[in-house]
PDB file of N, CA, C and O in Angstrom:
ATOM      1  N   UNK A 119     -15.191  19.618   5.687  1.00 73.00           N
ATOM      2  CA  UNK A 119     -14.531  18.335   5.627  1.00 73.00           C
ATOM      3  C   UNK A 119     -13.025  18.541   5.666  1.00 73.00           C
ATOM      4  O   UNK A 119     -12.485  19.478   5.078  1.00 73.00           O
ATOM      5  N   UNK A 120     -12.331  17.583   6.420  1.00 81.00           N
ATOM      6  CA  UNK A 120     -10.749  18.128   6.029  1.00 81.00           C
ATOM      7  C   UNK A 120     -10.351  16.487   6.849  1.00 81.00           C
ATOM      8  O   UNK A 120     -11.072  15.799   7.572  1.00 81.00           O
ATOM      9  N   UNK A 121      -9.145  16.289   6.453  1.00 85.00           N
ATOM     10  CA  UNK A 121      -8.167  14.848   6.732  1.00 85.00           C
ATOM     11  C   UNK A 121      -7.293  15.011   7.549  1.00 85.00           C
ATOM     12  O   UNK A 121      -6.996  16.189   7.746  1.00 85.00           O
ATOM     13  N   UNK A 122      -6.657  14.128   8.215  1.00 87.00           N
ATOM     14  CA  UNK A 122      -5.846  14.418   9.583  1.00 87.00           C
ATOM     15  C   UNK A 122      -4.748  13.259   9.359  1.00 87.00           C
ATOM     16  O   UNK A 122      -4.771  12.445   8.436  1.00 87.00           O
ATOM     17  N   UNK A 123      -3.837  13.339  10.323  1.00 88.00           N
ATOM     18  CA  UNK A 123      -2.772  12.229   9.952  1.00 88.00           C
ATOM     19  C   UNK A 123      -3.816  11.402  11.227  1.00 88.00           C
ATOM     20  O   UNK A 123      -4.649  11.823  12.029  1.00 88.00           O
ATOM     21  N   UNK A 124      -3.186   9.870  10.863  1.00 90.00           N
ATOM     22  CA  UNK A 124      -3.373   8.960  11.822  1.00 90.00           C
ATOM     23  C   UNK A 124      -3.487   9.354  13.238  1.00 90.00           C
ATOM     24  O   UNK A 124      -2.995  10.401  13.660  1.00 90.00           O
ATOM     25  N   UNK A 125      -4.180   8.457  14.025  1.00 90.00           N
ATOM     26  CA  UNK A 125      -3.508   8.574  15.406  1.00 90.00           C
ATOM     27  C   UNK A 125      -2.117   7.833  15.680  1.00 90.00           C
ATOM     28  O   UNK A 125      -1.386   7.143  14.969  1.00 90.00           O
ATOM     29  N   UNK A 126      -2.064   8.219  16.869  1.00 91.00           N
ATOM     30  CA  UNK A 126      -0.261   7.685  16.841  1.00 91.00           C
ATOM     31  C   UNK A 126      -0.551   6.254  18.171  1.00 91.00           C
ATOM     32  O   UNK A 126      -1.271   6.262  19.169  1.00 91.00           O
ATOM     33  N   UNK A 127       0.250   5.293  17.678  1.00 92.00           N
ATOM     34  CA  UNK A 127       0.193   4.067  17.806  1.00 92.00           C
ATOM     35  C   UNK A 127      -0.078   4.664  19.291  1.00 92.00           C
ATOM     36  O   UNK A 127       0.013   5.861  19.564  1.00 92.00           O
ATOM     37  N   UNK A 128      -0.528   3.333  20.478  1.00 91.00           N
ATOM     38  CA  UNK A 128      -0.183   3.664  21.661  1.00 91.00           C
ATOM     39  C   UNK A 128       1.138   3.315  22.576  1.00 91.00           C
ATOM     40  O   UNK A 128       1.560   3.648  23.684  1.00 91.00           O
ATOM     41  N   UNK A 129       1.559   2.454  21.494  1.00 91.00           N
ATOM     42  CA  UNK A 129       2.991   1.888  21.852  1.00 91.00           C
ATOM     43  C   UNK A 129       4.195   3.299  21.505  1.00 91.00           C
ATOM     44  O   UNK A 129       5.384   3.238  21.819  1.00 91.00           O
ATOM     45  N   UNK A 130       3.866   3.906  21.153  1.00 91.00           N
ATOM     46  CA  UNK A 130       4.576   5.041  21.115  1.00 91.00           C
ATOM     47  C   UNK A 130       4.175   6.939  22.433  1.00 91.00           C
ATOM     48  O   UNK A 130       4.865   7.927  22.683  1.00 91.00           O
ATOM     49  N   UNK A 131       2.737   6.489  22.866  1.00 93.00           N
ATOM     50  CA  UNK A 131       2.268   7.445  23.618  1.00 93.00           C
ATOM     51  C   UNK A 131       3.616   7.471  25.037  1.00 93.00           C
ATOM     52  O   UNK A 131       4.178   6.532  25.600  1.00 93.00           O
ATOM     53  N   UNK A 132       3.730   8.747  25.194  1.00 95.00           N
ATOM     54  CA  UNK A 132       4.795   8.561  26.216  1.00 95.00           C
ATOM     55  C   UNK A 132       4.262   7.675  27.851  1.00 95.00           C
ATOM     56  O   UNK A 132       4.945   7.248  28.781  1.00 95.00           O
ATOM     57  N   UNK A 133       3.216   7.678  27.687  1.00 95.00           N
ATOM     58  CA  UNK A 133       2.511   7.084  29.033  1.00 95.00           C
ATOM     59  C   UNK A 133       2.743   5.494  29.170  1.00 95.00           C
ATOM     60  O   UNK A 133       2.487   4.741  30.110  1.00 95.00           O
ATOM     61  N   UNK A 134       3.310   5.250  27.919  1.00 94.00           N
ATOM     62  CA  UNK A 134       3.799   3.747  27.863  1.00 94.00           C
ATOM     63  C   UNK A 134       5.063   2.890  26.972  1.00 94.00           C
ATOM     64  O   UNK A 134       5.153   1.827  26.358  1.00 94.00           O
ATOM     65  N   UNK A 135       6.016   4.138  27.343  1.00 89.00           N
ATOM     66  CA  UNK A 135       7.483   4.795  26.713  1.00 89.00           C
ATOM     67  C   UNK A 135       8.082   3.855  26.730  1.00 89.00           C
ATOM     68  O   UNK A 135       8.621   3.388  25.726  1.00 89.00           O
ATOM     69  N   UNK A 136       8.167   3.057  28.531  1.00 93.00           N
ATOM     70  CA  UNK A 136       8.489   1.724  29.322  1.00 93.00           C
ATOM     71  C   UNK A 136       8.162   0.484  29.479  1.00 93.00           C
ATOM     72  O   UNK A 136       8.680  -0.302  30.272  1.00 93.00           O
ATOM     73  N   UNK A 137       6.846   0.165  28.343  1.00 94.00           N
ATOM     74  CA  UNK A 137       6.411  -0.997  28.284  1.00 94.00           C
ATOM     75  C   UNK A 137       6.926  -1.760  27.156  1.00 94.00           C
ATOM     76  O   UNK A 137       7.401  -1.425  26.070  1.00 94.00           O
ATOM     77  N   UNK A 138       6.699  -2.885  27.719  1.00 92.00           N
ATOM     78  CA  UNK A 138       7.176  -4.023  26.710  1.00 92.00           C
ATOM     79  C   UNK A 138       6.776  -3.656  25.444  1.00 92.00           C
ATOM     80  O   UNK A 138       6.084  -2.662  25.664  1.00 92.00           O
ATOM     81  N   UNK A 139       6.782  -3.832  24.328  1.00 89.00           N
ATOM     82  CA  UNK A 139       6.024  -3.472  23.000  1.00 89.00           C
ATOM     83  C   UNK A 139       6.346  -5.125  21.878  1.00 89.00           C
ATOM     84  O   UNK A 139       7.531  -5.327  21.613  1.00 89.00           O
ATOM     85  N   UNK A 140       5.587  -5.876  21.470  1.00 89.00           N
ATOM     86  CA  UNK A 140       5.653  -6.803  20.592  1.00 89.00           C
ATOM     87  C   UNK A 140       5.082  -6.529  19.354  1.00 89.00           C
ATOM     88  O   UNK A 140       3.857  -6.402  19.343  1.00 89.00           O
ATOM     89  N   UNK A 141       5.765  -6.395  18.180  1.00 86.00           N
ATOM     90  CA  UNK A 141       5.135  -5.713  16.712  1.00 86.00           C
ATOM     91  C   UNK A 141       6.523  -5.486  16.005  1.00 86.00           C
ATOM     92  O   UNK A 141       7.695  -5.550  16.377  1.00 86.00           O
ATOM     93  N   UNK A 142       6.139  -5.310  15.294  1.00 87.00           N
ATOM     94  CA  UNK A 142       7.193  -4.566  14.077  1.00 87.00           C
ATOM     95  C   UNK A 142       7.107  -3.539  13.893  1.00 87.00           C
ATOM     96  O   UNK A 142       6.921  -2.937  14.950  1.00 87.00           O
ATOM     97  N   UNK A 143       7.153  -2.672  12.732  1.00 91.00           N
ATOM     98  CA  UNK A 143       7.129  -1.338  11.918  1.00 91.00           C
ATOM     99  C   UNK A 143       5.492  -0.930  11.690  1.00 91.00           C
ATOM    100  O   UNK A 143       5.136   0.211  11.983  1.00 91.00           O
ATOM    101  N   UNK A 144       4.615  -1.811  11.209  1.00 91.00           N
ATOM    102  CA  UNK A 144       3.665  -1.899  10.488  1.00 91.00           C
ATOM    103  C   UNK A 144       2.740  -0.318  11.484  1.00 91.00           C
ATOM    104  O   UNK A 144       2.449   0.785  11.021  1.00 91.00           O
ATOM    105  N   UNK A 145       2.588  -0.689  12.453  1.00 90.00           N
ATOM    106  CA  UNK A 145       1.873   0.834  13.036  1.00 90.00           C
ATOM    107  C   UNK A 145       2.677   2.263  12.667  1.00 90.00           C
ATOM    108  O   UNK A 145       2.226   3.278  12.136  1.00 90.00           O
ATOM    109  N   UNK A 146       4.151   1.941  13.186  1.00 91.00           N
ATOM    110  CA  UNK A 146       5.247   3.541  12.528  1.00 91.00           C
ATOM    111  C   UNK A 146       4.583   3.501  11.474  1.00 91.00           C
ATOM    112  O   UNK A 146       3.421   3.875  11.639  1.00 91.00           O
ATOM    113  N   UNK A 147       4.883   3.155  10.301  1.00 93.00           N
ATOM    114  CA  UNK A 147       4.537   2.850   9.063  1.00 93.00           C
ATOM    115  C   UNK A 147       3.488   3.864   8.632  1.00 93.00           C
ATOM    116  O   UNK A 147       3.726   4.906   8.023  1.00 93.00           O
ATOM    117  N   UNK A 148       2.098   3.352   9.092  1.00 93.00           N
ATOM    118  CA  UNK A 148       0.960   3.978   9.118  1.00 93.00           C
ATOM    119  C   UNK A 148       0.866   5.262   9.586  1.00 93.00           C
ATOM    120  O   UNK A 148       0.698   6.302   8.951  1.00 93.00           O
ATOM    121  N   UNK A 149       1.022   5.040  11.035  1.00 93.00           N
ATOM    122  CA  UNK A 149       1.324   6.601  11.515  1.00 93.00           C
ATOM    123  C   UNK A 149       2.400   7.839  10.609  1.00 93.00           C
ATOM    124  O   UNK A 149       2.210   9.050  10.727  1.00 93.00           O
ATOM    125  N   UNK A 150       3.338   7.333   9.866  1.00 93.00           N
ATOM    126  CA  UNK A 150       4.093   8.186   9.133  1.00 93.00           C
ATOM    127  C   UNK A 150       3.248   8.785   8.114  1.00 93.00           C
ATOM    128  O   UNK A 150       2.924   9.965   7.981  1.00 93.00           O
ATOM    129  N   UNK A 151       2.964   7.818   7.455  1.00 92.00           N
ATOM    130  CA  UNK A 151       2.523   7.972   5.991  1.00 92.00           C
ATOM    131  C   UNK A 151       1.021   7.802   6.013  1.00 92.00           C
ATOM    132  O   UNK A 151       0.592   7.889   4.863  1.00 92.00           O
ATOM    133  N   UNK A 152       0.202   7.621   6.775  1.00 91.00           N
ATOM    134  CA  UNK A 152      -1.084   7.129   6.958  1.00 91.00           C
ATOM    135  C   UNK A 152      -2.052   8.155   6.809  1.00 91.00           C
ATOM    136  O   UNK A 152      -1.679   8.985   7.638  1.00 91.00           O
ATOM    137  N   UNK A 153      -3.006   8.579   6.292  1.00 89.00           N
ATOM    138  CA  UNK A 153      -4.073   9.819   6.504  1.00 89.00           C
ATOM    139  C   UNK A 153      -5.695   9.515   5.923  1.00 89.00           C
ATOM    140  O   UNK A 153      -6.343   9.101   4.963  1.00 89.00           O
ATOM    141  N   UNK A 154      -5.782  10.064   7.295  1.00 91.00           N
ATOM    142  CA  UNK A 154      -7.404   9.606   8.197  1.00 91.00           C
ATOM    143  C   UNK A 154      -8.359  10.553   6.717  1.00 91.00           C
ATOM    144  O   UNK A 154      -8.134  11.763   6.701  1.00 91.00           O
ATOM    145  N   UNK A 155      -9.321  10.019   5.603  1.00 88.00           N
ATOM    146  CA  UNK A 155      -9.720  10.817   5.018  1.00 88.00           C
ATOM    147  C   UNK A 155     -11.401  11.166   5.418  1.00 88.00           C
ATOM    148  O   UNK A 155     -11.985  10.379   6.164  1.00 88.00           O
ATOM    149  N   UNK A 156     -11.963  12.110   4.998  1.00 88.00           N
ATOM    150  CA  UNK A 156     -13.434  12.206   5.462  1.00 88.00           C
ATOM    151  C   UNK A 156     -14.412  11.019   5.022  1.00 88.00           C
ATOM    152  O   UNK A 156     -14.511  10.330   4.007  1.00 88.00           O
ATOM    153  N   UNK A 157     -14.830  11.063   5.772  1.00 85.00           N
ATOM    154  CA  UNK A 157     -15.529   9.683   6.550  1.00 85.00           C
ATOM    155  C   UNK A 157     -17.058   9.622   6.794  1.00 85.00           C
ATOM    156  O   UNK A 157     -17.244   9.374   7.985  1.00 85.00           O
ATOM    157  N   UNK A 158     -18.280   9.759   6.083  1.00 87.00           N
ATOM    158  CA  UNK A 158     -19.629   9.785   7.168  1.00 87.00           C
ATOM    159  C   UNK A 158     -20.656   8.927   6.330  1.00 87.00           C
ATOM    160  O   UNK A 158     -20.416   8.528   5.190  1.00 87.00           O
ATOM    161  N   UNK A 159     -21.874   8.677   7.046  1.00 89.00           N
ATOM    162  CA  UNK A 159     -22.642   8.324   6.275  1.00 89.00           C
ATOM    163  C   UNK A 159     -23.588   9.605   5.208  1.00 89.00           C
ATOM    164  O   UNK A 159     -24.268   9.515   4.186  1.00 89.00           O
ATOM    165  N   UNK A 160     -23.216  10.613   6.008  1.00 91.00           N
ATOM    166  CA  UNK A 160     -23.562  11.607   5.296  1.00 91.00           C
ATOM    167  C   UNK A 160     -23.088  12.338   4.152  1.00 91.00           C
ATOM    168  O   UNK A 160     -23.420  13.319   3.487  1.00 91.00           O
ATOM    169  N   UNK A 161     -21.953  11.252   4.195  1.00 91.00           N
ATOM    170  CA  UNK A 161     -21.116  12.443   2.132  1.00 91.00           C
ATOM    171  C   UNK A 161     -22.431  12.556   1.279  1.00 91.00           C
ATOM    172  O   UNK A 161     -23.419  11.829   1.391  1.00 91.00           O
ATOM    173  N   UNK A 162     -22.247  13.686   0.334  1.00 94.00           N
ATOM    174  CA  UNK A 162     -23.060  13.542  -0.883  1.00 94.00           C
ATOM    175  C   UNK A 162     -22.305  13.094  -1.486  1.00 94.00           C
ATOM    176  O   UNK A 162     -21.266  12.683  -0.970  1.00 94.00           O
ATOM    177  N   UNK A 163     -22.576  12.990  -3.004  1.00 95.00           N
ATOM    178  CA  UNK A 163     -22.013  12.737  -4.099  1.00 95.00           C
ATOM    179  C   UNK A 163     -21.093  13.584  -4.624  1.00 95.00           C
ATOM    180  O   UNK A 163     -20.224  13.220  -5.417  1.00 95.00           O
ATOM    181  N   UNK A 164     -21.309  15.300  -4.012  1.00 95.00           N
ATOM    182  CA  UNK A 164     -20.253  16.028  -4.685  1.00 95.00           C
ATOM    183  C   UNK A 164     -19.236  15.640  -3.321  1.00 95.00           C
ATOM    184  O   UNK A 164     -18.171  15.075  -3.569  1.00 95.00           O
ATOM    185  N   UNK A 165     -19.492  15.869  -2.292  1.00 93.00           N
ATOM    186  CA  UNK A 165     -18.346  15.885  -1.633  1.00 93.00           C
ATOM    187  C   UNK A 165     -17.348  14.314  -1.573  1.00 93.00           C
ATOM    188  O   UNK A 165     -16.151  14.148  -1.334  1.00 93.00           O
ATOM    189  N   UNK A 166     -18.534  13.257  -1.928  1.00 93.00           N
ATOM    190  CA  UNK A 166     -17.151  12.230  -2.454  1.00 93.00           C
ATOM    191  C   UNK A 166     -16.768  12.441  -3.587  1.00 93.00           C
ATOM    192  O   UNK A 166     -15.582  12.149  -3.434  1.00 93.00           O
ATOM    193  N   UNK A 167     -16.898  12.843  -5.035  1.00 94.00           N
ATOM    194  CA  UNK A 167     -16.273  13.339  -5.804  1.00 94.00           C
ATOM    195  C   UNK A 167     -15.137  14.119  -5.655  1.00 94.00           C
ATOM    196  O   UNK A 167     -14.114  13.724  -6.213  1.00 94.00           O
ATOM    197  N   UNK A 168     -15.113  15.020  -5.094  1.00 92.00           N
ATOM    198  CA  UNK A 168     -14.410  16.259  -4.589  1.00 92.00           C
ATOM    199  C   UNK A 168     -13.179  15.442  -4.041  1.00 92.00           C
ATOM    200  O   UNK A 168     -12.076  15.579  -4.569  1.00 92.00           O
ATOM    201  N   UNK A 169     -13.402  14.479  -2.836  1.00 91.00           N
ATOM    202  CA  UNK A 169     -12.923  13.860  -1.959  1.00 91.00           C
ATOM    203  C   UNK A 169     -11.873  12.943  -2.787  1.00 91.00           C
ATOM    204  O   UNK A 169     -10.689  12.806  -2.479  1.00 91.00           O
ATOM    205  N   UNK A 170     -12.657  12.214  -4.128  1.00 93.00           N
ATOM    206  CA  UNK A 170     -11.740  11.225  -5.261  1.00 93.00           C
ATOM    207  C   UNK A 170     -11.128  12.575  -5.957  1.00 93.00           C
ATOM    208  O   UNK A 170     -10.032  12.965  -5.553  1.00 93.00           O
ATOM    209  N   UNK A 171     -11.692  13.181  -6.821  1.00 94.00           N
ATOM    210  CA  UNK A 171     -10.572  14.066  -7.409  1.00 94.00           C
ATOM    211  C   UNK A 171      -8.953  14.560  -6.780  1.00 94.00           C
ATOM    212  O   UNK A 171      -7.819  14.665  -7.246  1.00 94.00           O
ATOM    213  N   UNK A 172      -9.683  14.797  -5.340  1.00 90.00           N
ATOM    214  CA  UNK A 172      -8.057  15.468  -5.025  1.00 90.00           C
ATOM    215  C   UNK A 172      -7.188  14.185  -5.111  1.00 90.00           C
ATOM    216  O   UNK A 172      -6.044  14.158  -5.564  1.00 90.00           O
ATOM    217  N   UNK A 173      -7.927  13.052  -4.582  1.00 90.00           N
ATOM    218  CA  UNK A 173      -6.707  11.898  -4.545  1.00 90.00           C
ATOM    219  C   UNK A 173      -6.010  11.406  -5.709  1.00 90.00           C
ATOM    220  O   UNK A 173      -5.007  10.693  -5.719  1.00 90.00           O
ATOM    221  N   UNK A 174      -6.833  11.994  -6.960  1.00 95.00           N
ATOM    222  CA  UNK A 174      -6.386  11.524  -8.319  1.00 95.00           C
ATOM    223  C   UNK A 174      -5.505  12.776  -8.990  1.00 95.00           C
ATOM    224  O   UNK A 174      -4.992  12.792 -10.109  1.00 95.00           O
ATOM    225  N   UNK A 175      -5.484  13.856  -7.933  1.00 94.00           N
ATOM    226  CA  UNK A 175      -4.899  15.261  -8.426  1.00 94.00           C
ATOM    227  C   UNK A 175      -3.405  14.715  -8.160  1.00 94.00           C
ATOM    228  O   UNK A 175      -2.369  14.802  -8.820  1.00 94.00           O
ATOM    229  N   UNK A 176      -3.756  14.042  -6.767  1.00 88.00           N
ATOM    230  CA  UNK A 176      -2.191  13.815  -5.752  1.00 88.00           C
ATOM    231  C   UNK A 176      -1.732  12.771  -6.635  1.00 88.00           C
ATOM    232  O   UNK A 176      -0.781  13.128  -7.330  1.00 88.00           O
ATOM    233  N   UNK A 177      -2.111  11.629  -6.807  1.00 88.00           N
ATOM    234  CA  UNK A 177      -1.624  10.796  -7.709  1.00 88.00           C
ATOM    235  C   UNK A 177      -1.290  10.914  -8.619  1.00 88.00           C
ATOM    236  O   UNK A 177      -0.882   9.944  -9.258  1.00 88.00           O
TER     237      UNK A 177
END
C-alpha cells in the first residue's frame, strides 16, 4: 500500500498551457497539498488501522 500526491489539474498539463482556463485556486490548492491515500474494497482492518494511525501520528 503506499499514497501518491494528486494528479495534476489538466488545466495545468502542458498540452493545454494555451487554453482558456475558468476556475480559481481550488485545483492548485489540491494538487499542492492534496494526497491520494490507499483506497480498495479490499483493506482489512489492520491495514485501515495502520492507514488511521499514521494520519493521527502526522497530526
Amino acid at each position: 500500500m503506499e499514497s501518491r500526491p494528486l494528479w495534476k489539474p489538466l488545466h495545468l498539463q502542458p498540452i493545454f498551457k494555451n487554453d482558456t482556463f475558468y476556475g480559481g485556486n481550488v485545483a492548485n490548492n489540491l494538487f499542492q497539498k492534496g494526497l491520494c491515500l490507499p483506497s480498495s474494497a479490499h483493506l482489512t482492518k489492520n491495514d485501515f488501522n495502520r492507514i488511521s494511525n499514521s494520519i493521527q501520528k502526522f497530526l
